[in-house]
XYZ file of C-alpha atoms in Angstrom:
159
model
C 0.000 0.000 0.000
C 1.410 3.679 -0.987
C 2.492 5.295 1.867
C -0.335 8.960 1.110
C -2.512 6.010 1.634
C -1.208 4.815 5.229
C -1.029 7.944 6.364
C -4.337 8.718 5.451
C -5.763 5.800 6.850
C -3.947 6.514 10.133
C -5.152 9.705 10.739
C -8.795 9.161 9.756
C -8.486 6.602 12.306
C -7.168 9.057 15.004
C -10.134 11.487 14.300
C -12.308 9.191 15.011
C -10.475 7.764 17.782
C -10.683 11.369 19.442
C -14.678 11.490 18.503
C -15.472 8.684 20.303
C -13.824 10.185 23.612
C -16.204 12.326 23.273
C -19.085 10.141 23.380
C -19.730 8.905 27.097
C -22.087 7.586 30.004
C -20.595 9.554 33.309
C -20.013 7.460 36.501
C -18.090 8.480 39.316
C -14.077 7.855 38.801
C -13.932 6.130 35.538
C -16.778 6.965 32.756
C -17.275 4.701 29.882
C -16.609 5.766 26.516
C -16.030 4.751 22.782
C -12.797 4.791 22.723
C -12.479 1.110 23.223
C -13.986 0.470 20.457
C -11.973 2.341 18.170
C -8.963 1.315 19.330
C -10.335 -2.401 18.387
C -10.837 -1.161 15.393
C -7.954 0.657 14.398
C -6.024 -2.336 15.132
C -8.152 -4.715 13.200
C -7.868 -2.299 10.252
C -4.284 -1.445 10.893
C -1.009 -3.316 11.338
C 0.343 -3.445 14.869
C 3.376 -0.423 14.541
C 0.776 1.704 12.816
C -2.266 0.780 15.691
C 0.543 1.725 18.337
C 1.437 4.592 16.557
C -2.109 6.054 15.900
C -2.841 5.347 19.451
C 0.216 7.354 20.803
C 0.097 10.123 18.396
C -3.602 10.314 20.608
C -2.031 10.304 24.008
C 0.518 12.861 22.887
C -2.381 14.834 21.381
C -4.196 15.090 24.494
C -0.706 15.576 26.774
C -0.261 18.864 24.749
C -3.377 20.215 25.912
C -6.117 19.087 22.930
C -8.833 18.216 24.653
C -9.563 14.886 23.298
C -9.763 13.029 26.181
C -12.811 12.456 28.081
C -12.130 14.988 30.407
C -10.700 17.252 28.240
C -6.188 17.464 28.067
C -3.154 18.686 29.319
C -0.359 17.273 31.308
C -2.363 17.681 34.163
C -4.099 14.514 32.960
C -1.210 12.535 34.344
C -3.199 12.438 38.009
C -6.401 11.794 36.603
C -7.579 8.103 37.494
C -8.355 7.459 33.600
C -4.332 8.010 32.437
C -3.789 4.702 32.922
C -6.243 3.310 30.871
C -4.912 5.890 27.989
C -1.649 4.015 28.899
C -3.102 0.736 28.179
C -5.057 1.520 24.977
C -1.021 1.870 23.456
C -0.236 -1.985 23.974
C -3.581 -3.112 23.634
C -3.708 -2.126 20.165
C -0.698 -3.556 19.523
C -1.263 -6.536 20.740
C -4.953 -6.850 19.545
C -3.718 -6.282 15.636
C -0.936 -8.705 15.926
C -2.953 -11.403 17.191
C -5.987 -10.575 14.337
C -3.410 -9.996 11.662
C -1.011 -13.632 12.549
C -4.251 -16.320 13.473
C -5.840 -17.656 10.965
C -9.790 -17.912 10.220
C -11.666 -14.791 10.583
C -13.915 -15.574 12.456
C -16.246 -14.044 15.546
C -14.855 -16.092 18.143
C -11.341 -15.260 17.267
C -12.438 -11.739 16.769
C -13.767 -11.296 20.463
C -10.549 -13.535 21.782
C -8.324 -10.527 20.087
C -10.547 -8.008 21.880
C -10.458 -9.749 25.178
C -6.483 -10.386 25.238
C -6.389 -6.611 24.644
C -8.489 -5.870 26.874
C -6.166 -7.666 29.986
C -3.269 -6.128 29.115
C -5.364 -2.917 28.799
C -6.698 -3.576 32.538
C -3.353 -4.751 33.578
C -1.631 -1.428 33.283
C -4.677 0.590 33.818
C -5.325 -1.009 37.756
C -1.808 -0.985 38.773
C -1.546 2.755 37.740
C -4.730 3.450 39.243
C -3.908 2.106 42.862
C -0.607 3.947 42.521
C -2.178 7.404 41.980
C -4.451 6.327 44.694
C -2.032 5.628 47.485
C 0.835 7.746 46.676
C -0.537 10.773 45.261
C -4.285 11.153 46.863
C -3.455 9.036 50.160
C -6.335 6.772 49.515
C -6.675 2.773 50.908
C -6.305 1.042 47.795
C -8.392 -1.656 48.716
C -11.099 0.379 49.405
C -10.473 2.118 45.873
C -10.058 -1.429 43.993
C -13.320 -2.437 45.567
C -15.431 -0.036 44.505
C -18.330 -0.410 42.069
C -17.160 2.878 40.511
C -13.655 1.560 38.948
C -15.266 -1.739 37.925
C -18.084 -1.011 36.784
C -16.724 0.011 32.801
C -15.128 -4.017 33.300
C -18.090 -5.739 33.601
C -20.157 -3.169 31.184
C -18.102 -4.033 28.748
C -17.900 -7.989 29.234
């Protein structure tokens, strides 16, 4: 594929990727968004250096004060609860293209196992960076934190 065409796709991807942000349900702590979904979907429709490109190129974005993040931008986002999960999204989409791009079969099943390994490693960095922010930076218990309906609630929404 020409390269006009790559970057094209790319950043028609990362529009989109910052429309969705915009579209949410608000819950206390963590509110549930789109953006999920289009980062499936850019890596599905992208190979795995361009998903993880796309995907930081959003981060940065939204670090440099473009509010296309749920709650708006800015470095300032670094304490906010939901960095982490913007943290994830990067090797989540990685991951999720490489594993639809190198099994074979498209198929549903295999579609939603792509989506759901993503999704761990998305919730793996996303929880740890979560109960760091709360007990280092806010003071919080962490238990109390991990516990709550509030930061789990976008888990089991999604399931």
């Amino acid at each position: 594929m020409l390269k006009t065409q790559k970057l094209a796709r790319c950043g028609l991807l990362l529009a989109l990727l910052c429309l969705s942000s915009q579209l949410k349900i608000p819950l206390p702590g963590v509110p549930i968004s789109l953006q999920w979904t289009m980062v499936v979907l850019i890596a599905f429709l992208l190979s795995w250096k361009e998903a993880m490109l796309t995907v930081s190129l959003y981060v940065v974005l939204g670090l440099m004060g473009l509010p296309v993040f749920t709650g708006g931008g800015g470095l300032g986002y670094l304490l906010s609860p939901t960095f982490g999960y913007l943290l994830g999204f990067i090797p989540a989409s990685g991951l999720c293209s490489l594993l639809y791009h190198r099994l074979p079969r498209h198929t549903l099943l295999r579609d939603l196992f792509c989506g759901l390994c993503g999704m761990v490693v998305l919730y793996g960095l996303a929880l740890p960076y979560l109960a760091c922010l709360f007990s280092w930076v806010l003071q919080a218990p962490v238990l109390y934190q991990l516990c709550s309906v509030s930061i789990f609630s976008p888990l089991f929404l999604r399931i």
